XYZ file of C-alpha atoms in Angstrom:
708
model
C 0.008 -0.006 0.064
C 3.004 2.235 -0.145
C 2.114 3.279 -3.742
C -1.387 4.110 -2.614
C -0.053 6.548 0.117
C 2.467 7.973 -2.331
C -0.192 8.771 -4.867
C -1.985 10.814 -2.051
C 1.091 12.434 -0.793
C 2.743 13.426 -4.078
C -0.263 13.708 -6.562
C -3.185 14.380 -4.241
C -4.886 11.225 -5.743
C -7.064 9.505 -3.118
C -8.420 6.144 -4.109
C -11.235 4.203 -2.511
C -10.944 0.519 -1.888
C -12.309 -0.626 -5.228
C -10.054 1.753 -7.135
C -7.045 0.675 -5.022
C -7.661 -2.966 -5.949
C -7.814 -2.103 -9.618
C -4.716 -0.094 -9.540
C -2.653 -2.859 -7.744
C -3.924 -5.855 -9.949
C -1.285 -6.019 -12.629
C -0.830 -9.614 -14.148
C -3.500 -11.797 -15.835
C -6.797 -11.028 -17.363
C -8.949 -8.341 -15.404
C -12.202 -6.736 -16.503
C -12.914 -3.462 -14.409
C -16.492 -2.581 -14.470
C -16.708 1.155 -13.840
C -19.923 2.978 -13.378
C -20.572 6.543 -14.612
C -18.335 9.174 -12.852
C -16.298 6.585 -11.005
C -12.822 7.951 -12.051
C -11.683 5.202 -14.472
C -9.275 7.353 -16.355
C -7.464 8.329 -13.000
C -7.375 4.495 -12.215
C -5.974 3.595 -15.570
C -3.075 6.115 -15.499
C -2.369 5.387 -11.861
C -2.148 1.755 -12.624
C 0.292 2.420 -15.555
C 2.478 4.442 -13.437
C 2.486 1.654 -10.786
C 3.354 -0.961 -13.325
C 6.422 1.116 -14.633
C 7.649 2.377 -11.151
C 7.058 -0.678 -8.852
C 6.824 -3.663 -11.236
C 9.662 -2.729 -13.469
C 7.608 -2.954 -16.630
C 9.108 -1.182 -19.407
C 6.943 1.565 -21.038
C 7.439 0.050 -24.273
C 5.795 -3.049 -23.262
C 2.447 -1.368 -22.410
C -0.058 -0.594 -25.038
C -3.186 1.316 -24.136
C -6.110 1.286 -26.616
C -8.856 3.779 -26.676
C -12.135 4.365 -28.620
C -11.189 7.648 -30.307
C -8.322 9.797 -31.169
C -9.651 12.420 -28.655
C -9.704 9.745 -25.951
C -6.197 8.717 -26.606
C -4.818 12.263 -26.577
C -6.870 12.978 -23.354
C -5.567 9.959 -21.445
C -1.902 10.733 -22.590
C -2.318 14.415 -21.488
C -3.781 13.367 -18.285
C -0.832 11.005 -17.650
C 1.735 13.750 -18.450
C -0.132 16.315 -16.308
C 0.033 14.125 -13.307
C 3.129 12.034 -13.660
C 5.430 14.081 -16.058
C 6.726 13.371 -19.522
C 9.674 11.181 -18.530
C 8.359 8.368 -20.836
C 7.165 10.539 -23.844
C 7.531 8.473 -26.984
C 8.002 5.310 -25.074
C 4.377 4.992 -23.607
C 1.820 4.108 -26.328
C -1.812 5.445 -26.226
C -3.603 4.531 -29.465
C -6.868 3.864 -31.092
C -7.326 0.471 -32.233
C -7.456 1.699 -35.883
C -3.970 3.285 -35.548
C -2.713 -0.006 -34.059
C -4.147 -1.908 -37.079
C -2.677 0.403 -39.495
C 0.713 -0.327 -37.914
C 0.066 -4.088 -38.312
C -0.675 -3.488 -42.117
C 2.621 -1.463 -42.353
C 4.395 -4.445 -40.985
C 2.745 -6.739 -43.538
C 3.912 -4.248 -46.247
C 7.569 -4.513 -45.212
C 7.415 -8.361 -44.659
C 5.835 -8.971 -48.073
C 7.594 -6.160 -49.922
C 4.239 -4.924 -51.234
C 2.081 -1.890 -50.874
C -1.149 -2.052 -49.163
C -4.157 -0.531 -50.521
C -4.695 3.325 -49.988
C -7.058 4.396 -47.109
C -10.382 5.768 -48.191
C -11.301 8.568 -45.772
C -14.914 9.397 -46.992
C -17.047 6.762 -48.818
C -20.037 9.103 -49.249
C -19.556 9.853 -52.839
C -18.856 6.261 -53.878
C -22.051 5.136 -52.278
C -23.966 7.958 -53.877
C -22.736 6.977 -57.395
C -23.272 3.235 -56.929
C -26.863 4.032 -55.778
C -27.314 6.276 -58.918
C -26.026 3.604 -61.070
C -28.375 1.008 -59.736
C -31.494 3.152 -59.543
C -31.060 6.028 -61.782
C -32.027 8.228 -58.839
C -30.144 10.597 -56.638
C -29.830 9.696 -52.941
C -30.234 11.951 -49.768
C -27.437 12.531 -47.279
C -29.479 10.778 -44.691
C -29.714 7.480 -46.758
C -25.932 7.741 -47.593
C -25.188 7.915 -43.953
C -27.477 4.948 -43.131
C -25.933 2.798 -46.021
C -22.365 3.701 -44.933
C -23.179 2.837 -41.254
C -24.756 -0.456 -42.282
C -21.555 -1.290 -44.294
C -19.425 -0.510 -41.295
C -21.754 -2.657 -39.143
C -21.310 -5.754 -41.423
C -17.540 -5.419 -41.344
C -17.325 -4.862 -37.568
C -19.743 -7.745 -36.872
C -17.698 -10.097 -39.257
C -20.864 -10.980 -41.082
C -20.782 -13.691 -43.899
C -22.395 -13.410 -47.293
C -25.654 -14.988 -46.264
C -26.143 -12.702 -43.355
C -25.391 -9.627 -45.466
C -27.956 -10.785 -48.015
C -30.621 -10.791 -45.260
C -30.084 -7.086 -44.483
C -32.862 -4.737 -45.827
C -32.907 -0.999 -46.101
C -35.886 1.036 -47.431
C -35.897 1.989 -51.089
C -32.573 0.321 -51.970
C -31.072 -3.240 -52.412
C -28.420 -3.082 -49.741
C -26.796 -6.376 -50.800
C -26.231 -4.966 -54.460
C -24.744 -1.646 -53.116
C -22.559 -3.612 -50.698
C -21.093 -5.784 -53.600
C -20.760 -2.722 -55.888
C -18.853 -0.853 -53.142
C -16.508 -3.738 -52.453
C -15.856 -4.095 -56.210
C -15.227 -0.292 -56.643
C -12.670 -0.595 -53.828
C -10.819 -3.562 -55.110
C -10.619 -2.117 -58.585
C -9.153 1.145 -57.423
C -6.998 -0.368 -54.623
C -8.781 1.286 -51.832
C -9.559 0.147 -48.202
C -11.739 1.950 -45.742
C -11.179 2.272 -41.986
C -13.227 -0.861 -41.235
C -11.230 -2.728 -43.859
C -8.101 -1.980 -41.752
C -9.637 -4.021 -38.901
C -10.286 -6.956 -41.111
C -6.875 -6.873 -42.817
C -5.150 -6.668 -39.457
C -7.059 -9.488 -38.002
C -6.335 -11.652 -41.264
C -2.548 -10.663 -40.895
C -2.276 -11.475 -37.131
C -3.989 -14.839 -37.735
C -1.949 -15.709 -40.792
C 1.508 -14.334 -40.176
C 3.088 -15.815 -37.116
C 6.112 -13.625 -37.206
C 4.090 -10.456 -37.110
C 1.923 -11.876 -34.204
C 4.964 -12.800 -32.293
C 6.498 -9.225 -32.884
C 3.432 -7.766 -31.081
C 3.418 -10.416 -28.340
C 7.103 -9.597 -27.602
C 6.674 -5.952 -27.880
C 3.351 -5.372 -25.909
C 3.286 -7.674 -22.896
C 0.543 -5.708 -21.238
C -2.605 -4.523 -22.978
C -5.049 -1.956 -21.547
C -8.413 -1.380 -23.172
C -10.568 1.666 -22.343
C -14.297 2.041 -23.147
C -14.490 -1.714 -23.748
C -18.362 -1.649 -23.979
C -17.921 0.387 -27.222
C -15.507 -1.992 -28.878
C -16.860 -3.942 -31.897
C -16.930 -7.718 -32.321
C -13.814 -7.679 -34.738
C -11.839 -5.360 -32.434
C -12.443 -7.671 -29.448
C -11.024 -10.514 -31.699
C -7.956 -8.480 -32.601
C -7.477 -7.738 -28.812
C -7.771 -11.526 -27.965
C -4.987 -12.299 -30.539
C -2.804 -9.576 -28.833
C -3.357 -11.019 -25.426
C -3.081 -14.582 -26.545
C 0.526 -15.238 -25.345
C 0.941 -13.145 -22.233
C -2.595 -13.118 -20.969
C -2.096 -9.572 -19.437
C -5.245 -7.846 -20.531
C -6.729 -5.021 -18.449
C -10.229 -4.205 -19.968
C -12.171 -1.269 -18.523
C -15.724 -0.725 -19.420
C -19.389 -0.844 -18.351
C -21.922 -2.925 -20.161
C -24.648 -0.461 -18.714
C -23.157 2.223 -20.983
C -23.048 0.314 -24.285
C -24.963 2.478 -26.609
C -23.382 1.976 -30.153
C -24.933 -1.287 -31.111
C -25.823 0.369 -34.471
C -22.173 0.465 -35.269
C -21.346 -3.051 -33.934
C -20.419 -2.338 -30.365
C -20.289 -5.728 -28.651
C -21.015 -5.647 -24.892
C -21.511 -9.254 -24.971
C -17.691 -9.497 -24.795
C -17.679 -8.049 -21.320
C -20.389 -10.530 -20.221
C -18.318 -13.476 -21.590
C -14.984 -12.197 -20.244
C -14.417 -15.138 -18.056
C -15.188 -17.608 -20.754
C -12.738 -15.840 -23.163
C -9.771 -15.399 -20.867
C -8.262 -17.980 -18.623
C -8.371 -17.309 -14.878
C -10.022 -13.890 -15.521
C -11.093 -11.547 -12.672
C -14.068 -9.082 -12.660
C -13.592 -6.028 -10.551
C -16.101 -3.433 -9.677
C -15.911 0.460 -9.293
C -19.350 1.462 -8.034
C -18.876 4.687 -6.400
C -20.028 7.707 -8.427
C -18.051 10.934 -7.748
C -20.085 13.103 -10.257
C -23.615 13.281 -9.140
C -25.902 13.902 -6.183
C -27.457 10.988 -4.260
C -30.954 11.723 -5.687
C -29.540 11.261 -9.208
C -27.363 8.345 -8.348
C -30.044 6.440 -6.620
C -32.605 6.965 -9.290
C -30.122 6.052 -11.963
C -29.094 2.887 -10.276
C -32.700 1.950 -9.869
C -33.522 2.568 -13.421
C -30.737 0.587 -15.027
C -31.880 -2.547 -13.097
C -34.719 -2.849 -15.660
C -32.213 -4.524 -17.860
C -31.309 -8.114 -17.258
C -28.315 -8.704 -19.486
C -25.859 -7.175 -17.044
C -23.514 -7.693 -14.123
C -25.023 -7.021 -10.817
C -23.836 -3.590 -9.693
C -24.901 -1.133 -7.103
C -23.861 2.426 -8.094
C -23.655 4.620 -4.986
C -22.248 8.034 -3.959
C -21.059 9.827 -0.874
C -22.003 13.190 -2.317
C -24.701 15.590 -0.949
C -28.304 14.513 -1.265
C -29.187 17.287 -3.783
C -32.557 18.245 -5.004
C -35.342 16.080 -6.359
C -35.209 15.031 -10.154
C -37.772 17.376 -11.690
C -40.536 16.084 -14.029
C -42.097 18.782 -16.036
C -45.250 17.608 -17.680
C -46.484 20.214 -20.195
C -49.976 20.516 -21.585
C -48.651 20.145 -25.103
C -45.024 19.050 -25.937
C -44.619 21.999 -28.282
C -44.589 24.278 -25.240
C -41.175 22.748 -24.495
C -39.379 25.271 -26.608
C -40.819 28.407 -24.970
C -40.349 26.684 -21.563
C -36.631 25.960 -22.473
C -35.964 29.532 -23.647
C -37.525 31.092 -20.527
C -35.660 28.659 -18.230
C -32.212 29.245 -19.793
C -32.868 32.848 -20.204
C -33.559 33.062 -16.442
C -30.546 30.913 -15.559
C -28.326 33.194 -17.714
C -29.658 36.324 -15.966
C -29.130 34.849 -12.566
C -25.476 33.918 -13.564
C -24.838 37.309 -15.081
C -26.138 39.106 -11.930
C -23.268 37.363 -10.013
C -20.678 39.115 -12.062
C -19.027 39.356 -15.417
C -16.596 36.461 -14.940
C -17.230 32.787 -15.928
C -16.657 31.572 -12.354
C -20.032 30.086 -11.000
C -21.789 29.970 -14.416
C -23.794 26.762 -14.378
C -23.378 24.443 -17.299
C -26.640 23.261 -18.805
C -27.174 20.638 -21.569
C -30.363 19.796 -23.382
C -30.237 16.178 -24.418
C -32.506 14.337 -27.002
C -32.648 10.961 -28.815
C -32.429 12.279 -32.475
C -30.625 15.121 -34.137
C -33.808 16.663 -35.592
C -34.865 17.672 -32.074
C -32.183 20.448 -32.125
C -33.790 22.254 -34.920
C -36.829 23.889 -33.126
C -34.537 24.552 -30.112
C -32.061 26.394 -32.127
C -35.055 28.319 -33.910
C -36.161 29.798 -30.528
C -32.785 30.133 -28.842
C -31.358 32.079 -31.838
C -34.558 34.231 -31.721
C -34.140 35.030 -28.101
C -30.298 35.715 -28.451
C -29.477 32.922 -26.037
C -25.987 31.312 -26.900
C -25.832 27.677 -27.635
C -23.385 24.984 -28.843
C -24.264 21.856 -30.823
C -22.155 18.778 -30.113
C -23.224 17.023 -33.243
C -23.506 18.822 -36.523
C -25.280 16.776 -39.109
C -28.184 18.943 -40.503
C -29.590 16.171 -42.755
C -33.069 17.362 -41.684
C -32.782 20.208 -44.194
C -32.178 17.894 -47.068
C -34.506 15.038 -45.970
C -37.281 14.259 -48.540
C -40.094 15.087 -45.937
C -38.714 18.618 -45.616
C -38.395 18.969 -49.317
C -41.810 17.538 -49.984
C -43.428 20.139 -47.854
C -41.494 22.860 -49.445
C -42.445 21.737 -52.981
C -46.107 21.538 -51.933
C -46.040 25.104 -50.777
C -44.053 26.122 -53.943
C -46.616 24.553 -56.253
C -49.391 26.307 -54.233
C -47.790 29.696 -54.737
C -47.038 28.973 -58.355
C -49.254 26.400 -60.146
C -46.936 26.470 -63.116
C -43.889 25.335 -61.119
C -43.160 22.116 -63.032
C -40.052 21.280 -60.999
C -42.128 21.169 -57.865
C -44.787 19.168 -59.498
C -42.299 16.643 -60.746
C -40.996 16.085 -57.248
C -44.402 15.288 -55.662
C -46.761 14.247 -58.396
C -46.656 10.592 -57.249
C -47.433 11.601 -53.736
C -50.716 13.278 -54.434
C -52.992 10.268 -54.071
C -54.723 10.982 -57.361
C -53.108 8.169 -59.607
C -50.969 10.596 -61.771
C -48.571 8.330 -64.126
C -45.274 9.197 -65.639
C -47.122 9.315 -68.976
C -49.466 12.010 -67.518
C -46.352 13.884 -66.122
C -44.743 13.817 -69.653
C -48.064 15.142 -71.177
C -47.942 18.223 -68.779
C -44.155 18.698 -69.603
C -44.949 18.678 -73.402
C -48.286 20.766 -73.301
C -48.323 23.011 -70.249
C -49.192 26.688 -71.073
C -51.041 27.842 -68.061
C -50.709 25.626 -65.051
C -50.034 21.988 -64.279
C -53.438 21.079 -63.155
C -55.500 22.614 -66.137
C -52.936 20.869 -68.495
C -53.422 17.580 -66.466
C -57.263 17.881 -66.758
C -56.824 17.906 -70.647
C -55.098 14.403 -70.622
C -56.887 12.347 -73.183
C -59.044 9.394 -72.231
C -58.701 10.020 -68.426
C -60.847 7.818 -66.157
C -63.610 9.786 -64.408
C -62.300 9.016 -60.899
C -59.002 10.229 -61.781
C -60.446 13.490 -63.217
C -62.445 14.083 -59.951
C -59.277 13.530 -57.912
C -57.272 15.891 -59.870
C -59.957 18.622 -59.665
C -60.004 18.084 -55.974
C -56.263 18.367 -55.644
C -56.228 21.478 -57.832
C -58.879 22.938 -55.336
C -56.627 21.936 -52.429
C -53.619 23.637 -53.841
C -55.582 26.838 -54.336
C -56.690 26.711 -50.681
C -53.107 26.005 -49.436
C -52.108 29.409 -51.021
C -53.989 31.362 -48.534
C -53.278 29.224 -45.455
C -50.436 30.066 -42.855
C -47.556 27.756 -42.838
C -48.588 25.727 -39.799
C -52.096 25.132 -40.933
C -50.780 24.525 -44.414
C -48.624 21.675 -43.203
C -51.489 20.086 -41.365
C -53.586 20.557 -44.472
C -51.018 18.822 -46.591
C -50.882 15.864 -44.108
C -54.595 15.574 -43.242
C -56.582 16.788 -46.235
C -54.148 16.233 -49.190
C -53.335 12.815 -48.178
C -49.571 13.054 -47.308
C -50.151 11.015 -44.208
C -51.180 8.209 -46.509
C -47.897 8.491 -48.253
C -46.097 8.225 -44.962
C -48.008 4.994 -44.169
C -46.975 3.576 -47.494
C -43.297 4.324 -46.772
C -43.608 2.740 -43.552
C -44.736 -0.491 -45.197
C -41.576 -0.330 -47.295
C -39.311 -0.273 -44.261
C -39.139 3.385 -43.302
C -39.365 4.092 -39.615
C -42.684 6.062 -39.459
C -42.010 7.724 -36.182
C -38.840 9.437 -37.641
C -40.933 10.762 -40.531
C -43.560 11.990 -38.322
C -40.904 13.632 -36.101
C -39.652 15.668 -39.194
C -43.184 16.852 -39.892
C -43.536 17.860 -36.166
C -40.292 19.768 -36.365
C -41.495 21.644 -39.421
C -44.780 22.442 -37.626
C -42.858 23.959 -34.815
C -40.831 26.089 -37.013
C -43.956 27.041 -39.017
C -45.875 28.099 -35.950
C -43.974 31.282 -35.695
C -44.246 32.234 -39.424
C -46.836 34.108 -41.378
C -46.101 33.059 -44.986
C -44.510 30.379 -47.035
C -41.773 32.764 -47.957
C -41.015 33.422 -44.231
C -41.147 29.835 -43.518
C -38.820 28.837 -46.379
C -36.288 31.630 -45.391
C -36.279 30.643 -41.920
C -35.263 27.010 -42.829
C -32.367 28.297 -44.856
C -31.191 30.464 -42.008
C -31.492 27.583 -39.444
C -29.432 25.352 -41.808
C -26.734 27.953 -41.888
C -26.878 28.681 -38.224
C -26.521 24.889 -37.392
C -23.745 24.317 -39.892
C -21.723 27.278 -38.602
C -22.313 26.719 -34.901
C -19.344 25.879 -32.919
C -18.561 25.131 -29.321
C -18.809 28.267 -27.350
C -18.058 29.030 -23.735
C -20.818 29.737 -21.302
C -23.508 28.517 -23.645
C -26.113 25.825 -23.264
C -25.067 22.589 -24.936
C -27.507 20.829 -27.429
C -26.542 17.100 -27.876
C -27.925 13.877 -28.801
C -27.404 11.377 -25.786
C -25.102 9.455 -27.987
C -22.785 12.418 -28.442
C -22.992 13.417 -24.751
C -21.331 10.332 -23.686
C -18.193 11.089 -21.583
C -19.416 14.528 -20.910
C -21.027 15.947 -17.583
C -23.036 19.115 -16.760
C -24.403 20.983 -13.692
C -27.978 20.556 -15.238
C -29.259 18.176 -17.705
C -32.676 18.425 -19.343
C -34.119 15.613 -21.518
C -36.703 16.343 -23.949
C -38.951 14.625 -26.631
C -39.676 11.840 -24.399
C -42.175 10.034 -26.505
C -42.865 6.261 -26.727
C -41.868 5.069 -30.242
C -39.206 7.597 -30.271
C -37.345 7.025 -27.140
C -37.399 4.004 -26.869
C -37.931 3.381 -30.518
C -40.951 1.575 -31.930
C -38.829 -1.240 -33.236
C -37.258 -1.823 -29.885
C -40.523 -1.917 -28.226
C -42.050 -4.171 -30.977
C -39.153 -6.695 -30.663
C -39.212 -6.867 -26.770
C -43.110 -7.065 -26.646
C -43.130 -9.732 -29.357
C -40.631 -11.687 -27.243
C -38.306 -11.800 -30.329
C -35.288 -9.992 -28.932
C -34.809 -7.780 -26.014
C -31.331 -6.537 -27.033
C -32.494 -3.404 -28.864
C -34.892 -2.372 -26.065
C -31.991 -2.996 -23.448
C -29.704 -0.690 -25.588
C -32.366 2.113 -25.575
C -32.688 1.665 -21.802
C -28.997 2.096 -21.440
C -29.048 5.206 -23.709
C -31.462 6.816 -21.338
C -29.266 5.737 -18.386
C -26.320 7.497 -20.102
C -28.337 10.724 -20.519
C -29.528 10.951 -16.880
C -25.946 10.134 -15.494
C -24.518 13.074 -17.389
C -26.070 15.396 -14.655
C -23.994 16.438 -11.715
C -26.657 18.251 -9.633
C -29.898 18.915 -11.502
C -31.824 16.600 -13.739
C -35.071 17.554 -15.514
C -37.287 15.481 -17.464
C -39.745 17.165 -19.779
C -42.837 15.165 -21.063
C -46.418 15.425 -22.208
C -49.380 13.473 -23.330
C -50.230 15.672 -26.258
C -48.213 16.995 -29.256
C -49.912 19.595 -31.561
C -53.125 18.887 -29.765
C -52.829 15.002 -30.697
C -52.450 12.433 -27.965
C -49.109 10.937 -27.612
C -47.672 8.258 -25.192
C -45.077 9.592 -22.653
C -41.912 7.381 -22.950
C -42.113 4.543 -20.613
C -38.613 5.484 -19.472
C -40.288 8.412 -17.521
C -42.321 5.830 -15.601
C -39.334 3.656 -14.873
C -37.547 6.735 -13.574
C -40.441 8.009 -11.431
C -42.114 4.806 -10.028
C -45.273 5.362 -8.153
C -44.723 5.151 -4.414
C -46.463 2.608 -2.345
C -49.481 4.162 -0.571
C -49.518 3.818 3.211
C -52.555 3.805 5.320
C -52.172 7.174 6.918
C -54.235 10.427 7.026
C -53.304 10.891 3.595
C -55.768 8.348 2.258
C -58.557 8.781 4.700
C -61.721 10.475 3.398
C -61.959 14.251 3.799
C -64.804 16.013 5.504
C -67.122 18.483 3.654
C -65.553 21.509 5.258
C -62.080 20.316 4.090
C -63.403 19.894 0.532
C -64.966 23.452 0.461
C -61.398 24.961 0.386
C -60.584 22.996 -2.775
C -63.521 23.534 -5.135
C -63.398 24.518 -8.921
C -61.970 27.988 -9.416
C -59.729 27.956 -6.325
C -56.046 28.272 -6.433
C -53.662 26.065 -4.665
C -49.818 25.745 -4.139
C -48.130 22.509 -4.941
C -44.615 21.910 -3.568
C -43.361 20.749 -6.842
C -45.521 22.246 -9.713
C -46.162 25.609 -7.997
C -49.413 27.628 -8.094
C -52.375 26.108 -9.991
C -55.970 26.513 -10.589
C -58.589 23.872 -9.940
C -60.435 23.499 -13.294
C -62.680 20.339 -12.403
C -63.490 18.220 -9.224
C -65.118 14.964 -8.551
C -65.317 14.138 -4.800
C -61.732 14.479 -3.519
C -60.282 14.069 -6.922
C -59.452 17.433 -8.664
C -57.900 18.452 -11.960
C -55.504 21.391 -11.520
C -53.910 23.374 -14.378
C -50.290 24.545 -13.716
C -48.532 27.109 -15.823
C -45.508 24.930 -16.768
C -46.690 21.547 -15.896
C -50.009 21.242 -17.624
C -53.126 19.777 -16.029
C -52.568 17.220 -13.193
C -55.221 15.004 -11.498
C -54.626 15.073 -7.750
C -55.935 13.328 -4.791
C -56.843 15.945 -2.154
C -56.592 13.354 0.563
C -53.119 12.048 -0.338
C -51.800 15.553 -1.056
C -53.172 17.236 2.119
C -52.211 14.161 4.168
C -48.569 14.524 3.184
C -48.482 18.308 3.204
C -47.922 18.508 -0.660
C -50.605 21.250 -1.312
C -52.071 24.250 0.479
C -54.754 26.704 -0.363
C -54.149 30.155 -1.444
C -55.948 32.552 0.757
C -58.520 34.803 -1.040
């Protein structure tokens, strides 16, 4: 324990018993399961220093593999900051891709041949292959999805038959995959995932190269093991094969990258993979308050494919997690602007310096959620930063469809707009009819269309109706216009058809809802269209700014922490996704749902002192289901037999009739809008309408009357 005391004395590093055990465990195979905020980076670098200074292990014999370039640099910098740069150039912190590249270089030298050139961006290649196969152009969102799926195939080491079973909407993935592979071979290219495959083959096939790394790296550290893919784990197994000294740090509860082949099962199977393996725990959270830690620990236990862990902390109790239930979810944007605006004012009143400024993050499941937040924050001059900058929303076909509808309404001779949406108008317009309009149009597309020879009567009537609808659309404000397109002009039917082809309808509907939110503040199509262009530029040019609210997907927030975290857009079928719910309830596969559960867990554990959950049972005045994760996080307490559930007298009820105001400890002041016995509906300003039991609330001192 001399080293532990030395860490405290020389570097002010104080380790708890679980951390000490990890730092002092050097030889053999060890899996360290580290809960959020448990100080894993400090433990890794303190252990490395212990290996070098007290176990006479040469720095060159230690290889530390991290998930990303940024993580590798951060860990190296942390080591140097604490222990100095005595071993600079000798101690290796690398990404696994960087390591694989060095394996390929060794192969080049051994075989005296040049490996393929590394392809850094495959988007254009996928776009051209898609165009060649379909004679149609492809959106950025579909390119991203195809590229992601190609990477998944390689990282999961899928075979030909498994790849052939993969389906994506509106494309033959197998044909695109084959075309992509053929293009690379013909042009002597390899992508980043090919580097993993080639390195795995080389280490398996060439004993001399494998032995070189066995002799060079006798101790392997792996950080963020839960994010490591299947093939990466197989490479790591080969590296640790001879010496058996593998120190793997991760947390299966934080594995959220299944879509890019993260393989948390490797952690669950660690003892089966490595001989005489040990599993250690680090369960103390140093980041968050007890309220947040206890709720998070309770929440993650809904998953079953996990190690038994009990996260705890010795921090202050902290304030209760806040659930803000709005009357309509669209109110969340105004609510957020008011909340952040008041927080900024409070911080600014304390002084002009940045000391004491509270960091706030708004987290969401999908990138689209950022757009309406940016709309209102920019309008209110509230500074913000966006962690992930992929504005595919603006080029998505749903966004373009709505704009084409509005363009055609404003100008019925806009043949380009008509060409883009004619087959989505639910009135049986064929390509031959489109060509007729192209050749014969003089006035407008619909009058020309109605002159098409030998048109069936029903089609004629449908085109007359759609012409009338477009004339109406011209005089409707943008928000009502989108609803008119969706409900009256049949666009919702088009979305249903796309869902049958494999599109996730909930994602398409979210795009429509995002458009509606932006449209709600616009008076004309021109204003609406201009605002979309502005927002695209704002988001594309937004960088990370100091003292600004952070907007981020939960995925991009991993590894970060904030004083206050606000989770929004918590709707069943979006978070968790519809497919994950379907698979779990159909008893087919719980893996996808458990990953969604882990994703929510990662989101709530980003909070240091305040956590707020925003929900609603309505969106644009339509009923929605609040995410079941909200129910998991706020379980209903068991009701005890106390004064709180005994009947109230008539005199007690007189103080709480319709029209009376009350004060609620959590929701603030509210107005009783309806009553049935001791059950009342109370409307709160920021929390919508709540049904309360007067007996329970009065019994526990939760509410009080407002004196007239």
